[in-house]
Amino acid sequence: SQQGEEDPQALSIQEGENATMNCSYKTSINNLQWYRQNSGRGLVHLILIRSNEREKHSGRLRVTLDTSKKSSSLLITASRAADTASYFCATGQAGTALIFGKGTTLSVSS
Amino acid sequence: EPEVTQTPSHQVTQMGQEVILRCVPISNHLYFYWYRQILGQKVEFLVSFYNNEISEKSEIFDDQFSVERPDGSNFTLKIRSTKLEDSAMYFCASSETGQGEETQYFGPGTRLLVL
């Protein structure tokens, strides 16, 4: 079954630095979505990229999608302490279910 | 901005008891979902619901689980006889349509602890 797997599992950076997280999946997809989860809280939708798109921007976020490699990356530029959270990729296929990866835990220190 | 809401935020129950988790999806959305996240693990899909019917369900969603839209605004998940392993964060989500291209918006979750 399709599966999003993030890499790295954990990332620690300083404020102002860029953070890059990667996601790989196994089967063809309709879209790939990135979510953020603050500790013990709900999932906040960040960005959706469709299978026919290669790059998308939203504020300080940049997402790329390479369907030939079945991978996506999330770049957060000029990170802030408030960006500290877990980040998940989730893939959508023909059905309604989103399949989530294990997530990358990002820690941004000031 | 419209958002999905869930109640209660926390629920503690004894093993074997029934629990009902409640959600109010975004008002113009047509598809509703339940996911769960066991502590330290992935978010897992349970079920999707459209037009008063289950649209899709996972292997996790066995006979102990049921969903219902009892009125025009609420969407509920019932666990008939809770087990210890049902302890998890349960997320409700909704989307405008159920097409694969649509964003799913998640609620803040209900943390269920089964003792």
Short mmCIF file of C-alpha atoms in Angstrom, two decimals, chain A residues 3 5 30-31 33 35 37 40-43 45 48 50 88 93 95-98 100-102, chain B residues 31 33 35 37 42-43 45 48 55-56 89 91 98 100-108 111:
data_model
loop_
_atom_site.label_atom_id
_atom_site.label_comp_id
_atom_site.label_asym_id
_atom_site.label_seq_id
_atom_site.Cartn_x
_atom_site.Cartn_y
_atom_site.Cartn_z
CA GLN A 3 2.97 5.08 2.37
CA GLU A 5 7.80 8.18 4.96
CA ASN A 30 -3.43 12.10 -6.77
CA ASN A 31 -1.92 14.58 -4.38
CA GLN A 33 -0.32 17.11 1.52
CA TYR A 35 0.52 18.88 7.84
CA GLN A 37 1.24 19.05 14.51
CA GLY A 40 -0.27 16.76 21.52
CA ARG A 41 -2.43 18.99 19.37
CA GLY A 42 -4.39 18.74 16.15
CA LEU A 43 -3.18 18.57 12.57
CA HIS A 45 -2.96 21.69 6.93
CA LEU A 48 -1.38 20.47 -1.00
CA ARG A 50 -1.22 17.80 -6.98
CA PHE A 88 3.76 14.92 8.30
CA GLN A 93 -4.94 8.24 -4.03
CA GLY A 95 -10.04 6.67 -2.48
CA THR A 96 -10.84 9.07 0.29
CA ALA A 97 -8.23 8.03 2.84
CA LEU A 98 -5.07 9.96 3.48
CA PHE A 100 0.31 9.53 6.70
CA GLY A 101 4.00 9.09 7.25
CA LYS A 102 5.69 8.89 10.62
CA TYR B 31 -17.20 14.28 3.34
CA TYR B 33 -13.51 11.31 8.28
CA TYR B 35 -8.49 9.10 12.00
CA GLN B 37 -3.08 8.41 16.34
CA LYS B 42 1.39 7.44 12.67
CA VAL B 43 -1.97 8.98 12.05
CA PHE B 45 -7.31 6.38 8.67
CA SER B 48 -14.89 8.18 5.61
CA SER B 55 -17.63 5.57 1.86
CA GLU B 56 -14.44 3.79 2.82
CA MET B 89 -5.97 10.63 19.88
CA PHE B 91 -9.19 13.18 14.86
CA GLY B 98 -14.21 13.25 -1.38
CA GLY B 100 -8.47 12.71 -4.06
CA GLU B 101 -7.47 16.29 -4.82
CA GLU B 102 -9.21 17.86 -1.89
CA THR B 103 -7.72 19.15 1.31
CA GLN B 104 -8.94 17.50 4.48
CA TYR B 105 -9.30 19.84 7.44
CA PHE B 106 -8.72 18.31 10.84
CA GLY B 107 -10.17 19.06 14.22
CA PRO B 108 -8.08 19.41 17.38
CA ARG B 111 -7.61 12.15 23.55
#
